[in-house]
Amino acid sequence: MDVITCYKLSPDNQDMQINPDYSVSFDRAEWIIGDFDLVAIEAGAQIAVMAEAFHKGLCVGPTALSNKKARKNALSRGLDSLTVVMDDSLWNADTNLTASILAAAVRKDEECRIVICGEGSADFYYRQTGMQLGEILGWPTINGISKVLEIRDSSITALRTTEDSIQKIEIPLPAVLSVTADYAPSRIPTMKDILSAGKKPVEEFTPEDLGSFEAKIQIDSILAPKSRDRKGIIIDAAVDEAVDLFVEHLAKEGLV
């Protein structure tokens, strides 16, 4: 059995720059694995140990994925191998395009029975890719997984956390699981982990190697909101009256 963990490499928001026209530049940003995906990699590593499975990483994105430091960072955290699908056209790829390419890569692995995704990406946090991936594969797809309790040949038992309950569920395999941000703390790689990461196998593909894909959404620009001074309006009134006054202020600003 193989366990595949999907993760995303994205520019560090701390390094982004806002231009005078409010456009956002990531030209000087370091590409990193977001916290949600670091948790997913750790969850995948733990699940692979439980299943006595091989743990593979899978990443789709622009040619920044060729960064050796970023690859070692992923491989030193419990991955046995890594597959990257790179093309600069995938910068700002929509979730459906990303999920379609991920699905094509997963199908290449006939031994894969479990795919792990993070709660969301560190940049846009759409929380859609994992669900769309499962739909494209035609596999059972569950989000909110906070703990895997047992893995058998044909099913997996796990806890799913919602806003007001914790569900114990049995999921037939193969399946796609999106884990919660608190599934497990991401490990800190040791020097041995980092050194051994450089010896682990890495496969590289382009989207064309896997099939023909079409984006459903085109992003024309990414703009930062214009900064505004605080209005400093404090509404001190009963609830019903406060709501009316609040809406009145919004109307004056042309927001409703």
XYZ file of C-alpha atoms in Angstrom, residues 43-211:
169
model
C -0.301 13.032 9.403
C 0.595 11.115 6.248
C 3.816 9.886 7.844
C 1.964 8.601 10.909
C -0.756 6.972 8.803
C 1.864 5.316 6.587
C 3.509 3.820 9.681
C 0.137 2.485 10.873
C -0.554 0.947 7.450
C 3.040 -0.271 7.001
C 2.928 1.663 3.740
C 5.312 3.633 1.560
C 4.822 7.393 2.055
C 5.019 9.577 -1.070
C 4.831 13.339 -1.391
C 3.036 14.966 -4.321
C 3.254 18.639 -5.241
C 1.925 20.654 -8.203
C 3.038 24.180 -9.036
C 5.426 26.487 -10.903
C 9.113 25.799 -11.496
C 9.879 27.117 -8.009
C 9.325 23.473 -7.056
C 12.818 22.772 -8.373
C 14.204 24.497 -5.267
C 16.405 21.880 -3.586
C 16.011 23.411 -0.139
C 12.227 23.181 -0.334
C 12.429 19.596 -1.549
C 14.719 18.578 1.300
C 12.386 20.311 3.745
C 9.540 18.059 2.592
C 11.570 14.857 2.279
C 13.100 15.272 5.742
C 9.659 15.149 7.388
C 8.731 11.508 6.884
C 8.347 11.208 3.115
C 9.988 8.239 1.383
C 9.882 9.833 -2.078
C 8.590 12.915 -3.853
C 6.789 13.591 -7.133
C 6.575 17.147 -8.462
C 4.557 18.386 -11.443
C 6.021 21.713 -12.571
C 5.182 24.394 -15.074
C 5.187 28.169 -14.670
C 1.667 28.259 -16.096
C 0.563 26.656 -12.803
C 1.365 29.812 -10.826
C -2.065 30.812 -9.439
C -3.691 27.672 -10.884
C -7.317 27.309 -9.793
C -8.289 24.485 -7.448
C -9.948 22.387 -10.161
C -6.874 22.506 -12.392
C -4.633 21.599 -9.460
C -6.945 18.758 -8.396
C -7.128 17.417 -11.959
C -3.332 17.244 -12.243
C -3.028 15.710 -8.777
C -5.602 13.061 -9.740
C -3.668 12.182 -12.891
C -0.481 11.768 -10.822
C -2.261 9.649 -8.200
C -3.648 7.340 -10.907
C -0.079 6.562 -11.988
C 0.442 4.845 -8.630
C -1.568 1.619 -8.678
C -0.573 0.901 -5.063
C -2.039 4.117 -3.652
C -4.968 3.542 -1.316
C -4.915 6.685 0.824
C -4.392 10.312 -0.204
C -3.846 12.926 2.500
C -4.478 16.656 2.041
C -4.163 19.579 4.418
C -7.019 21.638 5.805
C -6.289 24.406 3.287
C -3.438 26.183 1.577
C -1.366 28.837 3.325
C -1.968 31.442 0.627
C -5.640 31.439 -0.440
C -7.089 28.816 1.961
C -9.832 27.777 -0.485
C -10.241 24.339 1.171
C -11.507 22.893 -2.104
C -8.618 20.999 -3.690
C -8.895 17.875 -1.541
C -12.640 17.562 -2.088
C -12.321 18.111 -5.837
C -9.458 15.613 -6.020
C -11.613 12.907 -4.456
C -14.512 13.724 -6.773
C -12.284 13.453 -9.863
C -10.827 10.154 -8.652
C -14.285 8.860 -7.750
C -13.071 7.938 -4.256
C -14.782 8.510 -0.882
C -13.645 11.945 0.284
C -13.872 13.200 3.862
C -12.617 16.460 5.390
C -12.144 17.386 9.038
C -10.235 14.192 9.888
C -8.628 14.760 13.290
C -7.351 11.253 14.021
C -7.022 7.886 12.285
C -7.792 5.054 14.667
C -7.385 1.901 12.580
C -6.440 0.918 9.044
C -7.545 -2.344 7.427
C -7.167 -3.694 3.896
C -10.522 -2.354 2.742
C -11.378 0.496 5.140
C -10.114 3.038 7.627
C -11.652 4.124 10.937
C -11.160 7.770 11.873
C -12.461 10.649 13.943
C -13.987 13.610 12.115
C -14.291 16.880 14.004
C -17.088 19.320 13.161
C -18.083 22.583 14.809
C -20.312 20.865 17.359
C -19.424 17.174 17.369
C -16.790 14.483 16.940
C -17.830 11.665 14.619
C -16.343 8.183 14.525
C -16.604 7.014 10.932
C -15.545 4.062 8.797
C -14.333 5.000 5.321
C -13.914 2.456 2.511
C -10.591 2.479 0.694
C -9.234 3.939 -1.494
C -10.080 7.348 -0.062
C -9.007 10.995 0.106
C -8.733 12.477 3.612
C -8.264 16.149 4.474
C -6.829 16.448 7.983
C -7.419 19.219 10.499
C -4.746 21.753 11.401
C -4.368 20.181 14.853
C -4.060 16.555 13.675
C -0.445 16.405 14.840
C 2.356 18.912 15.406
C 4.726 18.961 12.451
C 8.055 17.362 13.259
C 11.349 19.218 13.418
C 13.781 17.339 11.152
C 17.020 16.141 12.712
C 20.375 16.504 10.980
C 20.127 12.799 10.058
C 16.700 13.417 8.495
C 18.050 16.341 6.447
C 21.094 14.421 5.222
C 19.055 11.354 4.254
C 16.507 13.549 2.444
C 19.050 14.292 -0.272
C 19.264 10.576 -1.112
C 15.529 9.987 -1.524
C 14.046 9.596 -5.027
C 12.354 12.537 -6.745
C 10.299 12.265 -9.936
C 9.613 15.308 -12.105
C 6.770 15.725 -14.580
C 5.154 18.477 -16.584
C 1.354 18.637 -16.896
C 1.705 17.463 -20.521
C 3.342 14.255 -19.270
C 0.135 13.396 -17.425
C -2.563 14.516 -19.852
